[in-house]
Short mmCIF file of C-alpha atoms in Angstrom, two decimals:
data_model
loop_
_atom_site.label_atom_id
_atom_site.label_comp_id
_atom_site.label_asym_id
_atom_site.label_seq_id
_atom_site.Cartn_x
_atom_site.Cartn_y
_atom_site.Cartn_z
CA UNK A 1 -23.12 14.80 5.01
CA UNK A 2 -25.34 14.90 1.57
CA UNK A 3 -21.96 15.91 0.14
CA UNK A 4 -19.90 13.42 1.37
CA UNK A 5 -22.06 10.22 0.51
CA UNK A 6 -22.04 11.45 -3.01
CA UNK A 7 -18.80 12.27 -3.58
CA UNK A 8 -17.76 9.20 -2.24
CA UNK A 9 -19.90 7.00 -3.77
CA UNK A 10 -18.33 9.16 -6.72
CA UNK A 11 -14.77 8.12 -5.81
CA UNK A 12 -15.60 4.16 -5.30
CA UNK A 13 -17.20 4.60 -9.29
CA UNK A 14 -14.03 5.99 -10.36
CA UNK A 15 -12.01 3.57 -9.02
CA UNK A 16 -14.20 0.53 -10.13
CA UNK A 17 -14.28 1.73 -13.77
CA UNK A 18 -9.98 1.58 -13.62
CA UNK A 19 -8.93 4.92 -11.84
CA UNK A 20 -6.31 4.81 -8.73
CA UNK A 21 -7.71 5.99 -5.52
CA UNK A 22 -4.73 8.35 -4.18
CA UNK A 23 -5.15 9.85 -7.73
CA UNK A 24 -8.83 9.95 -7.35
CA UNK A 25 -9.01 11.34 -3.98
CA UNK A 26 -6.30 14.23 -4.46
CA UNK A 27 -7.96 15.48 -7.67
CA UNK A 28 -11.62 15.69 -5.86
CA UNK A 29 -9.21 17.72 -2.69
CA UNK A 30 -8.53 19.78 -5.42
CA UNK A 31 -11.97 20.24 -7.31
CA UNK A 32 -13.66 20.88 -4.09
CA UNK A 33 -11.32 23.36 -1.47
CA UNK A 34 -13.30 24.33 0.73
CA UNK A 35 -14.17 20.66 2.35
CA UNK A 36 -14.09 20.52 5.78
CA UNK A 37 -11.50 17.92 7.44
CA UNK A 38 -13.65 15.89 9.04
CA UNK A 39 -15.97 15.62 5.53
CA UNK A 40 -12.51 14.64 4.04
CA UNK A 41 -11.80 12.16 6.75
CA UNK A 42 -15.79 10.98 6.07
CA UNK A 43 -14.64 10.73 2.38
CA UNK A 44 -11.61 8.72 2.33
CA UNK A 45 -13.05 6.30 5.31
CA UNK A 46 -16.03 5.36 2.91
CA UNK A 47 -13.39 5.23 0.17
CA UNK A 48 -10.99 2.94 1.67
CA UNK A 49 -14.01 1.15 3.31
CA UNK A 50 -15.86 0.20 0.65
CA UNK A 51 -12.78 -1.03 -1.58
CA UNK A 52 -11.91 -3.07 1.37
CA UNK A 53 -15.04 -5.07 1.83
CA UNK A 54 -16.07 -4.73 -1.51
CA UNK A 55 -17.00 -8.62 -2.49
CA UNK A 56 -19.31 -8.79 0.94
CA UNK A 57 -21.32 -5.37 0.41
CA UNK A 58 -22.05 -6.47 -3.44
CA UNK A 59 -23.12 -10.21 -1.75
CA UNK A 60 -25.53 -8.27 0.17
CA UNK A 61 -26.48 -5.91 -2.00
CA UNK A 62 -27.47 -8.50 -4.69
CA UNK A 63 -29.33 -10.27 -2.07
CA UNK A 64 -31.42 -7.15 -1.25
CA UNK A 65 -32.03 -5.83 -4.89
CA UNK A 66 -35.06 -7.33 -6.60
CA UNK A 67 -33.28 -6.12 -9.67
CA UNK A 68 -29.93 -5.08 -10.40
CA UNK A 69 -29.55 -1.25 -10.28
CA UNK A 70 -28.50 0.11 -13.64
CA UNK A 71 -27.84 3.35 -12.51
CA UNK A 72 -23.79 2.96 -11.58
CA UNK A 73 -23.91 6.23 -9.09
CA UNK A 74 -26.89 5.01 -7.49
CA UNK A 75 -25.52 1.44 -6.98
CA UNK A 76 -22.44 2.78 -5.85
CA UNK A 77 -24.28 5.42 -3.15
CA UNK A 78 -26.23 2.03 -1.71
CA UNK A 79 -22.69 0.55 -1.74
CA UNK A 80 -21.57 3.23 0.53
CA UNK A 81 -24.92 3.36 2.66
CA UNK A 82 -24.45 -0.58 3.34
CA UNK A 83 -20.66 0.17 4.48
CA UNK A 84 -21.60 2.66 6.81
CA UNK A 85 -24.50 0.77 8.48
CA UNK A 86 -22.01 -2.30 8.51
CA UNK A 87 -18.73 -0.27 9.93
CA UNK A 88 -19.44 3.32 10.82
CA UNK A 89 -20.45 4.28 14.30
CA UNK A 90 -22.82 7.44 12.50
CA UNK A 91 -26.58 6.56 13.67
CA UNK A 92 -28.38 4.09 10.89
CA UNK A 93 -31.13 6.73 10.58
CA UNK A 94 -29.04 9.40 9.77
CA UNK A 95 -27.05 7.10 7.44
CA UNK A 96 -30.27 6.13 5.80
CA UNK A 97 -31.67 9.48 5.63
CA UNK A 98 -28.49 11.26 3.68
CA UNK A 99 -28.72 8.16 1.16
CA UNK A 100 -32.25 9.18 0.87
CA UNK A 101 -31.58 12.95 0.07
CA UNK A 102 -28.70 11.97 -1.84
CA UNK A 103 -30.25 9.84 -4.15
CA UNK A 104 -32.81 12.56 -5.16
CA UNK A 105 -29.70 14.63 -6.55
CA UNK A 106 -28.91 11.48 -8.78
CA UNK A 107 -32.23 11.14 -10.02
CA UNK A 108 -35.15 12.75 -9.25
CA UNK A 109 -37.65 9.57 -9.57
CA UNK A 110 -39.24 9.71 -6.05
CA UNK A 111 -39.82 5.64 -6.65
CA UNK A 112 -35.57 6.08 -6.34
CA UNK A 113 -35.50 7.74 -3.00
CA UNK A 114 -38.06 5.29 -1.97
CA UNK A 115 -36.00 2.31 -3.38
CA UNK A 116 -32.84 2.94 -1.59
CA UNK A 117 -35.01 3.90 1.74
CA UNK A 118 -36.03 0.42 1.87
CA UNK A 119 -33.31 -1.51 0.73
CA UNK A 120 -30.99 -0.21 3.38
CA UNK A 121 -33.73 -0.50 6.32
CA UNK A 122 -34.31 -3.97 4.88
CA UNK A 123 -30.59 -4.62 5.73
CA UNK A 124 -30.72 -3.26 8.89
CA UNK A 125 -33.62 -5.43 9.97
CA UNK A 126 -31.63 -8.16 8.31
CA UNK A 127 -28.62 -7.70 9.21
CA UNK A 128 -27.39 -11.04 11.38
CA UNK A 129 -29.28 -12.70 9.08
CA UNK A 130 -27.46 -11.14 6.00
CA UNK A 131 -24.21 -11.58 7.48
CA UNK A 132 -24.36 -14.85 8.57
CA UNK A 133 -25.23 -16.21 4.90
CA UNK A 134 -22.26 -14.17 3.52
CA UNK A 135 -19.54 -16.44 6.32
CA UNK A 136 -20.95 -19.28 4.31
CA UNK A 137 -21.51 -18.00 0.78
CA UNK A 138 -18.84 -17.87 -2.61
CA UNK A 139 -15.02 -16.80 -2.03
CA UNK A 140 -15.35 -13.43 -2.96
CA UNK A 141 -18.36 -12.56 -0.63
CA UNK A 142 -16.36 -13.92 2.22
CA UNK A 143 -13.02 -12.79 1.44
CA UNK A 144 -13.53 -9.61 -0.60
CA UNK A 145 -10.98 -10.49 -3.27
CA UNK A 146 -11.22 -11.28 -6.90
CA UNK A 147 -11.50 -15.33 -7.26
CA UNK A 148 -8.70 -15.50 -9.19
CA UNK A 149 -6.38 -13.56 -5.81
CA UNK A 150 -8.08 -16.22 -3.98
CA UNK A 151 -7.40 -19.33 -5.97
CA UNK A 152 -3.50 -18.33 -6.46
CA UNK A 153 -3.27 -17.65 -2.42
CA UNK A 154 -4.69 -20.85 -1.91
CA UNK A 155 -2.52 -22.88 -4.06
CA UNK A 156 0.77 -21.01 -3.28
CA UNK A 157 0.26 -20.36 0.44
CA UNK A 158 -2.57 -23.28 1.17
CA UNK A 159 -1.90 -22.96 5.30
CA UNK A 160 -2.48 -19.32 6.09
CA UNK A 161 -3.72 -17.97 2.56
CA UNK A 162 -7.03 -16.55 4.56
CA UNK A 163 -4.98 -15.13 7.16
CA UNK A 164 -3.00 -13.47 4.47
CA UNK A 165 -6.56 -12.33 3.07
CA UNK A 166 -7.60 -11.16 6.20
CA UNK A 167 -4.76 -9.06 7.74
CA UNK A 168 -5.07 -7.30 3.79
CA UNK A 169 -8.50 -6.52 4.46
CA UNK A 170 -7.42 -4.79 8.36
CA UNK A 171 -7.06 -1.17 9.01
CA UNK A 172 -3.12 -0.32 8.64
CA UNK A 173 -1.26 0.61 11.89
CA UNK A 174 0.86 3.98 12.00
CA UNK A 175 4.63 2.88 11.75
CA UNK A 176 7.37 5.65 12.71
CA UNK A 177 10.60 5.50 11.80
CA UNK A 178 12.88 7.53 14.05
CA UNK A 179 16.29 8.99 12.73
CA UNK A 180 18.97 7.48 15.08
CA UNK A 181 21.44 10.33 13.93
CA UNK A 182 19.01 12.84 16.10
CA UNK A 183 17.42 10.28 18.68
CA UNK A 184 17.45 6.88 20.38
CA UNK A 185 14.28 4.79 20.51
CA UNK A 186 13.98 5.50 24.06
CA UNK A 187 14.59 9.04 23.76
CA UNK A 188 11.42 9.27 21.06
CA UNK A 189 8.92 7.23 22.66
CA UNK A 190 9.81 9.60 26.11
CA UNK A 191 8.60 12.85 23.52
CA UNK A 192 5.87 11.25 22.47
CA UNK A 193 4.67 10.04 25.90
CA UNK A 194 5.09 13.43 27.17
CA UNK A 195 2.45 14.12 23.98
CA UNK A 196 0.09 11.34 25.11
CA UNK A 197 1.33 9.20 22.19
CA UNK A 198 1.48 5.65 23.54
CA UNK A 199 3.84 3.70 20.90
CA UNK A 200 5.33 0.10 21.04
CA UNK A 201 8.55 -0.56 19.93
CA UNK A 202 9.03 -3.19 17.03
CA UNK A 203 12.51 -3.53 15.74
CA UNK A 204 15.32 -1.48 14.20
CA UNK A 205 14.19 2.12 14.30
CA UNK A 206 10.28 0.99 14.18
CA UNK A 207 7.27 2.22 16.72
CA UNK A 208 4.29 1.32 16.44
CA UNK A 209 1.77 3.53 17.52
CA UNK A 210 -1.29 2.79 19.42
CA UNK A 211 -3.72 5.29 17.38
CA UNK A 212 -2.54 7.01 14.63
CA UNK A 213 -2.33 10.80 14.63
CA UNK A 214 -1.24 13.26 12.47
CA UNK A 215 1.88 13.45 11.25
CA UNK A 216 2.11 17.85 12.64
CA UNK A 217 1.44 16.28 16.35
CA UNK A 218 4.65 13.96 15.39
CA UNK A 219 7.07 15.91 17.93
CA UNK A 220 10.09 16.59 16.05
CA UNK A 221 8.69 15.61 12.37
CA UNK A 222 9.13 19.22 10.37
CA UNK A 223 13.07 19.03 11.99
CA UNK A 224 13.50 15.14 10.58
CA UNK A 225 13.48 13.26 13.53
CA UNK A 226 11.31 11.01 12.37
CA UNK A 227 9.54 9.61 9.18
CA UNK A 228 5.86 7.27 8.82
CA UNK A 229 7.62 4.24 6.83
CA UNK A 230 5.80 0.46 6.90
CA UNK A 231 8.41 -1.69 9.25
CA UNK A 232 7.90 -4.39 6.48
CA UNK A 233 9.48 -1.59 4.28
CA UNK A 234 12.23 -0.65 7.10
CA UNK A 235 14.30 -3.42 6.65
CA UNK A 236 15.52 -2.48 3.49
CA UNK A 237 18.85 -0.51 4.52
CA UNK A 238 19.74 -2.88 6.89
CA UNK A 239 20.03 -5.87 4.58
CA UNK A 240 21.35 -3.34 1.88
CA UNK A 241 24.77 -2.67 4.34
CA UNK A 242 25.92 0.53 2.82
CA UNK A 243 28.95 1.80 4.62
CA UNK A 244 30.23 5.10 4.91
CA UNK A 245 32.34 6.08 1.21
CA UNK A 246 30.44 3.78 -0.62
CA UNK A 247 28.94 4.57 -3.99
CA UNK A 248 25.00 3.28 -3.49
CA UNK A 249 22.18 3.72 -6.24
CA UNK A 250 18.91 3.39 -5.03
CA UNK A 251 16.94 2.78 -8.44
CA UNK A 252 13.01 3.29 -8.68
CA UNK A 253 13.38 5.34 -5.31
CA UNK A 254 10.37 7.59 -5.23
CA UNK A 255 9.08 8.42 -2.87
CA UNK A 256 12.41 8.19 -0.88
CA UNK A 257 11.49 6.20 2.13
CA UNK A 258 14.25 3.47 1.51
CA UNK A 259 16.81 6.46 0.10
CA UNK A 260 16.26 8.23 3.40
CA UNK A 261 16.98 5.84 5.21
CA UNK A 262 20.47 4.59 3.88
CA UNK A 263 21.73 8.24 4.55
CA UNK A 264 20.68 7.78 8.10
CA UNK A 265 22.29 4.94 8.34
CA UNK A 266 26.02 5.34 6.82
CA UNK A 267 25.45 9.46 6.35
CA UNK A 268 28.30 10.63 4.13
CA UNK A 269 27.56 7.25 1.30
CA UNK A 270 27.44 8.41 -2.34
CA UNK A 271 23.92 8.27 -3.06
CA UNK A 272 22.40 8.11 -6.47
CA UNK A 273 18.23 8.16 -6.58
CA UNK A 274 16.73 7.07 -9.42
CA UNK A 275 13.28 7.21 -10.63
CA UNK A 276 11.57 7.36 -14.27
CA UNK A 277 8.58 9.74 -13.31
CA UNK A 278 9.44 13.37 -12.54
CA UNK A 279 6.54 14.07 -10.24
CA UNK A 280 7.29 11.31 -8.49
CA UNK A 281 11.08 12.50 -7.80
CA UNK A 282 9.73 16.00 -6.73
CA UNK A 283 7.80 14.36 -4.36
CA UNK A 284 11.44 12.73 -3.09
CA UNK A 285 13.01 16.25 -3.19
CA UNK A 286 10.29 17.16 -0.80
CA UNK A 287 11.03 14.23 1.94
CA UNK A 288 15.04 15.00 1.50
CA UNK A 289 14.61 18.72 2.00
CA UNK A 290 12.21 17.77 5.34
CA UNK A 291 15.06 15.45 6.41
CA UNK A 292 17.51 18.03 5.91
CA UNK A 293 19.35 15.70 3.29
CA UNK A 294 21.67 17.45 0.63
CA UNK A 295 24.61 15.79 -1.58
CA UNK A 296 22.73 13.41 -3.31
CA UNK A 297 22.60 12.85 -7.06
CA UNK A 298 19.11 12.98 -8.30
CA UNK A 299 18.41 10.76 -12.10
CA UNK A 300 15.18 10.90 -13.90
CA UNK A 301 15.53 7.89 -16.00
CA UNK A 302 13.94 4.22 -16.73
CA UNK A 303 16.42 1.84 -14.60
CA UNK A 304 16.45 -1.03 -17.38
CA UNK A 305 18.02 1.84 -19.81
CA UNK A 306 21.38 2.77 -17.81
CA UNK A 307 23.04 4.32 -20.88
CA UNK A 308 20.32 7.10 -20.51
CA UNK A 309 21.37 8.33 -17.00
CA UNK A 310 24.50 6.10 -16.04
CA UNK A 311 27.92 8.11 -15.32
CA UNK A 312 29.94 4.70 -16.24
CA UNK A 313 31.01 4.48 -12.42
CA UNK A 314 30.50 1.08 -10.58
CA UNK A 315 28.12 1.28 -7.40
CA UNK A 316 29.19 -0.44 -4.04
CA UNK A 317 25.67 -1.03 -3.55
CA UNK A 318 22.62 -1.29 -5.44
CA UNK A 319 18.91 -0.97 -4.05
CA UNK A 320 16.49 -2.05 -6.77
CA UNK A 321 12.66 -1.81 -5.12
CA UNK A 322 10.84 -2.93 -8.40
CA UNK A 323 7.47 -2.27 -9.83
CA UNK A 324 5.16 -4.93 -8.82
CA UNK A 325 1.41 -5.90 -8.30
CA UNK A 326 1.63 -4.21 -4.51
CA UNK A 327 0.08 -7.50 -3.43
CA UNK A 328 1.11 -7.40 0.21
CA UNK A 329 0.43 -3.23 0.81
CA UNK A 330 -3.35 -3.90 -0.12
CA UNK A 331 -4.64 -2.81 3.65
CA UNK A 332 -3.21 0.61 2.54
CA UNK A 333 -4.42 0.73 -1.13
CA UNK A 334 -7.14 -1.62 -1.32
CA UNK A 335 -8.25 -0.43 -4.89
CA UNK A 336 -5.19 -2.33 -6.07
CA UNK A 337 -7.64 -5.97 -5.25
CA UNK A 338 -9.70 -4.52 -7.82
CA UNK A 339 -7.82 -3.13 -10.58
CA UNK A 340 -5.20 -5.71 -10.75
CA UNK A 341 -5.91 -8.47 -13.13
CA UNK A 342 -4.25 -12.42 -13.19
CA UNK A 343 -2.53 -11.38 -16.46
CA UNK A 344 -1.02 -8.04 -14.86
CA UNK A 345 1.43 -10.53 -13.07
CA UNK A 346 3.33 -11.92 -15.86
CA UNK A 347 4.26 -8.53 -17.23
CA UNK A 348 5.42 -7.23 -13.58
CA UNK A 349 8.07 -10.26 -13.62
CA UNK A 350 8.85 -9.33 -17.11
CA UNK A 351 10.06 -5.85 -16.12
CA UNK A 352 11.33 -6.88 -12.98
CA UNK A 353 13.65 -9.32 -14.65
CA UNK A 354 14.41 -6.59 -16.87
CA UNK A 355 15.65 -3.95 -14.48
CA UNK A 356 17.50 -6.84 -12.45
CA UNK A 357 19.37 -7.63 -16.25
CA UNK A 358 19.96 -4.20 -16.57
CA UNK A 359 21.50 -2.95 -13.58
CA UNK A 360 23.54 -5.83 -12.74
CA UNK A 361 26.77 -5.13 -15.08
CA UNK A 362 26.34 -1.93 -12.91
CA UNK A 363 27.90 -3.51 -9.59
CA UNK A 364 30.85 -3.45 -8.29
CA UNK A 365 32.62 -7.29 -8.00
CA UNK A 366 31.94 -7.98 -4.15
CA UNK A 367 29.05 -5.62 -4.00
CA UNK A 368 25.80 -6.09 -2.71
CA UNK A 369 22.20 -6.08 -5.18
CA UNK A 370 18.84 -6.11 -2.94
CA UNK A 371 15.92 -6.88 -5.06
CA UNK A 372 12.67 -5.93 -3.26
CA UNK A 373 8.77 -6.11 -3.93
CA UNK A 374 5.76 -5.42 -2.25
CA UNK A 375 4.42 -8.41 -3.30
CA UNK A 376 3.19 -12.03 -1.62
CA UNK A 377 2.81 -13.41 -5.28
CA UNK A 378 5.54 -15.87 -5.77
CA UNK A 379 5.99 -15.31 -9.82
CA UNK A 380 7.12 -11.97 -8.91
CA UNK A 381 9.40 -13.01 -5.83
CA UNK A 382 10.90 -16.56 -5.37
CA UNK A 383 10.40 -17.38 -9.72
CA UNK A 384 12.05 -13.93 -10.81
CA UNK A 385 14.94 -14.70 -8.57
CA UNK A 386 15.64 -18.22 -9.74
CA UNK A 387 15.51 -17.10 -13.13
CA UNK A 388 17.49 -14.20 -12.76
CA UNK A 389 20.21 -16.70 -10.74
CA UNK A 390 20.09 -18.95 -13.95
CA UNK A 391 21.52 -16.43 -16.30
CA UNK A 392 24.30 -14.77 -14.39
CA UNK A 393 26.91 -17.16 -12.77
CA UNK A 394 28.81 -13.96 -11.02
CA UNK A 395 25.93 -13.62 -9.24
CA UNK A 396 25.01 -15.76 -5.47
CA UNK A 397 22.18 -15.11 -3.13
CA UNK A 398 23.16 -14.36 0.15
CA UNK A 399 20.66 -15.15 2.92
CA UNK A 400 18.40 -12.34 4.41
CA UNK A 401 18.06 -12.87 8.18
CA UNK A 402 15.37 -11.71 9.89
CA UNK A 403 12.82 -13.15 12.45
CA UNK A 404 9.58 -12.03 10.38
CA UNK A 405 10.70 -13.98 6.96
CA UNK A 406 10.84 -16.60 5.49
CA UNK A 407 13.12 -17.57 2.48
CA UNK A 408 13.30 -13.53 2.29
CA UNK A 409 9.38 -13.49 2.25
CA UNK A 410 7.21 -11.24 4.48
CA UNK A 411 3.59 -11.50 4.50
CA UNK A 412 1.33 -9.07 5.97
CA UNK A 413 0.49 -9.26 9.47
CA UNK A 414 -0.47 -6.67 12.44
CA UNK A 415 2.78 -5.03 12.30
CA UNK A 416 4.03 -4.93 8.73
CA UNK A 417 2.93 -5.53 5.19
CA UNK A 418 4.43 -8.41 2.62
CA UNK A 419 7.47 -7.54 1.33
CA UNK A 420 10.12 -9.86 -0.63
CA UNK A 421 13.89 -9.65 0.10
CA UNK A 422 16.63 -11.24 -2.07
CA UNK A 423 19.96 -9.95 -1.60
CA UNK A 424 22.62 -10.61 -4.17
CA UNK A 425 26.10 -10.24 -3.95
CA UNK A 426 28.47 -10.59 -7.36
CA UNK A 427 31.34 -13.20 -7.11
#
């Protein structure tokens, strides 16, 4: 348990000083082999945790400290301490104790071990106290996101920007996606009854399953029955309408989730996947081969450079699922509140507007373009699209109907993240 405090309190520094947290996490998997799983699931919980209710345990923690701590692994182990007396359902002594011991292999001061002994029993005796000032205290503390998130929710989405905030800040359910080629809905919830698996069914080819579990209890998973994809995410094919024959590029496609699911859909499409970062694509190879998925045409390439990987064929159908801020997946990467800055959103729409440019001359006339972001900010979504509709004349949006969106927006709630839909057709 020593271990694990430390190592996450050495993850949350990483991340805070600019690192990403899947990067973070699989490097320390890595650099230590021979941790247990439940001292990786102890790990990534304080990980997640932590970057999740970040603003609130640094309200606290300021309110505690009679000075601020200096030392950034210490601060960061009284971080984690304060999440697990706040969330965890581990025993505040033993939580307090292992913060203790683990602070003497930071430093060995014994006025340290002694400091973060009573800070965190201070909090505990505290605690409704503590948590009641922090409903009524700055944005941040409340919310846990940067001011400037805050101010730009409020202004664009000013009736539900803190439910937007909160359902960000909530655990992520465990979406399947089941391959209708091998099963019905009905068939797959049946196999995973029979497993104990209680699931709901959403829409499409989306369950939503009461606890998640590992993806090896999945019945069916290794043989491609069925895939862990957002439903939020899901919708993409749908909208996209591939048919069976037509030529389909599905540009900035790694990890494959969206790919996959086209060839599920219409199976024997022509199916380009595109994606400018190799590791990335072998990742894809990796969720085709599990699938059982062969014929496609794999393209390592930057999608607003076509002459570098384009065969000078026109595509039926284009799937363009565009780098963006991530704004609406935060629940599942909640470093990205915290590394993001106001600035970083400009530059997104810049490229995004770019690889729309780009890849448009690459449509058939009559085809379909879906432009898609994980994002609830509207500079990248609604603003990119208007633009983009300004400079080409051949091109028209057609709508995007679906119960859960609005105007082609999704924003995060229980069963799905934010997404943005705009579907395109060319005249």
């Amino acid at each position: 348990m020593i271990e694990v405090q430390l190592l996450a309190a050495q993850v949350i520094g990483e991340v805070l000083a600019g690192a990403n947290l899947t990067e973070i996490l699989r490097s320390l998997w890595q650099a230590h082999p021979r941790l247990s799983p439940q001292q990786r699931g102890a790990i990534q919980d304080i990980s997640y945790g932590v970057l999740r209710h970040y603003g609130q345990l640094e309200a606290i923690l300021r309110k505690l400290l009679n000075k601020p701590v200096q030392n950034k692994p210490l601060y960061y182990l009284l971080v984690a301490g304060l999440y697990q007396l706040c969330y965890s359902q581990a025993p505040a002594h033993a939580i307090v104790d292992h913060a203790v011991s683990s602070s003497r292999k930071i430093t060995r001061n014994p006025a340290i071990s002694g400091m973060v002994n009573a800070v965190l029993r201070n909090f505990m005796r505290q605690r409704v106290q503590l948590l009641d000032q922090i409903k009524t205290g700055d944005d941040v503390a409340r919310h846990s996101y940067p001011q400037w998130w805050i101010d730009k929710l409020r202004q664009q989405y000013p009736q539900n920007y803190e439910a937007i905030m909160l359902a960000g800040n909530e655990h992520p359910a465990m979406i399947l996606r089941i391959n209708p080629q091998l099963a019905s809905i009905s068939q797959y919830q049946a196999m995973l009854a029979a497993h104990n698996i209680e699931s709901a069914w959403l829409w499409g080819n989306a369950l939503r399953l009461a606890k998640p579990v590992a993806v090896e209890k999945l019945p069916g998973f290794s043989e491609g029955w069925v895939t862990v994809q957002d439903a939020g995410a899901q919708l993409a094919a749908p909208l996209l309408d591939a048919r069976s024959g037509m030529r389909v590029l599905d540009a900035c496609a790694a990890p494959g989730g969206k790919s996959t699911h086209l060839i599920e859909l219409a199976e024997d499409i022509d199916l380009t996947v595109l994606d400018k970062h190799e590791d990335r694509l072998n990742r894809l190879k990796e969720n085709f081969s599990r699938l059982r998925i062969t014929g496609y045409h794999l393209a390592c390439g930057d999608a607003t450079q076509p002459a570098q990987w384009w065969d000078g064929q026109l595509y039926d159908r284009i799937l363009a699922d565009v780098p963006c801020s991530a704004s609406g997946v935060v629940r599942r990467h909640p470093d990205i509140k915290w590394l993001r800055r106001s600035g970083d959103i400009h530059h997104f729409a810049q490229t995004q507007i770019a690889i729309l440019n780009a890849l448009w001359p690459l449509l058939q006339r009559g085809g379909k373009f879906l432009y898609v972001t994980c994002s609830i900010f509207k500079e990248e979504n609604d603003t990119v699209v208007d633009r983009f509709l300004t400079m080409h004349n051949d091109a028209s949006r057609l709508p995007c109907f679906h119960e859960a969106m609005h105007n082609g927006q999704l924003l995060p709630k229980i069963n799905h993240d934010g997404f943005f839909y705009a579907l395109f057709q060319k005249n």
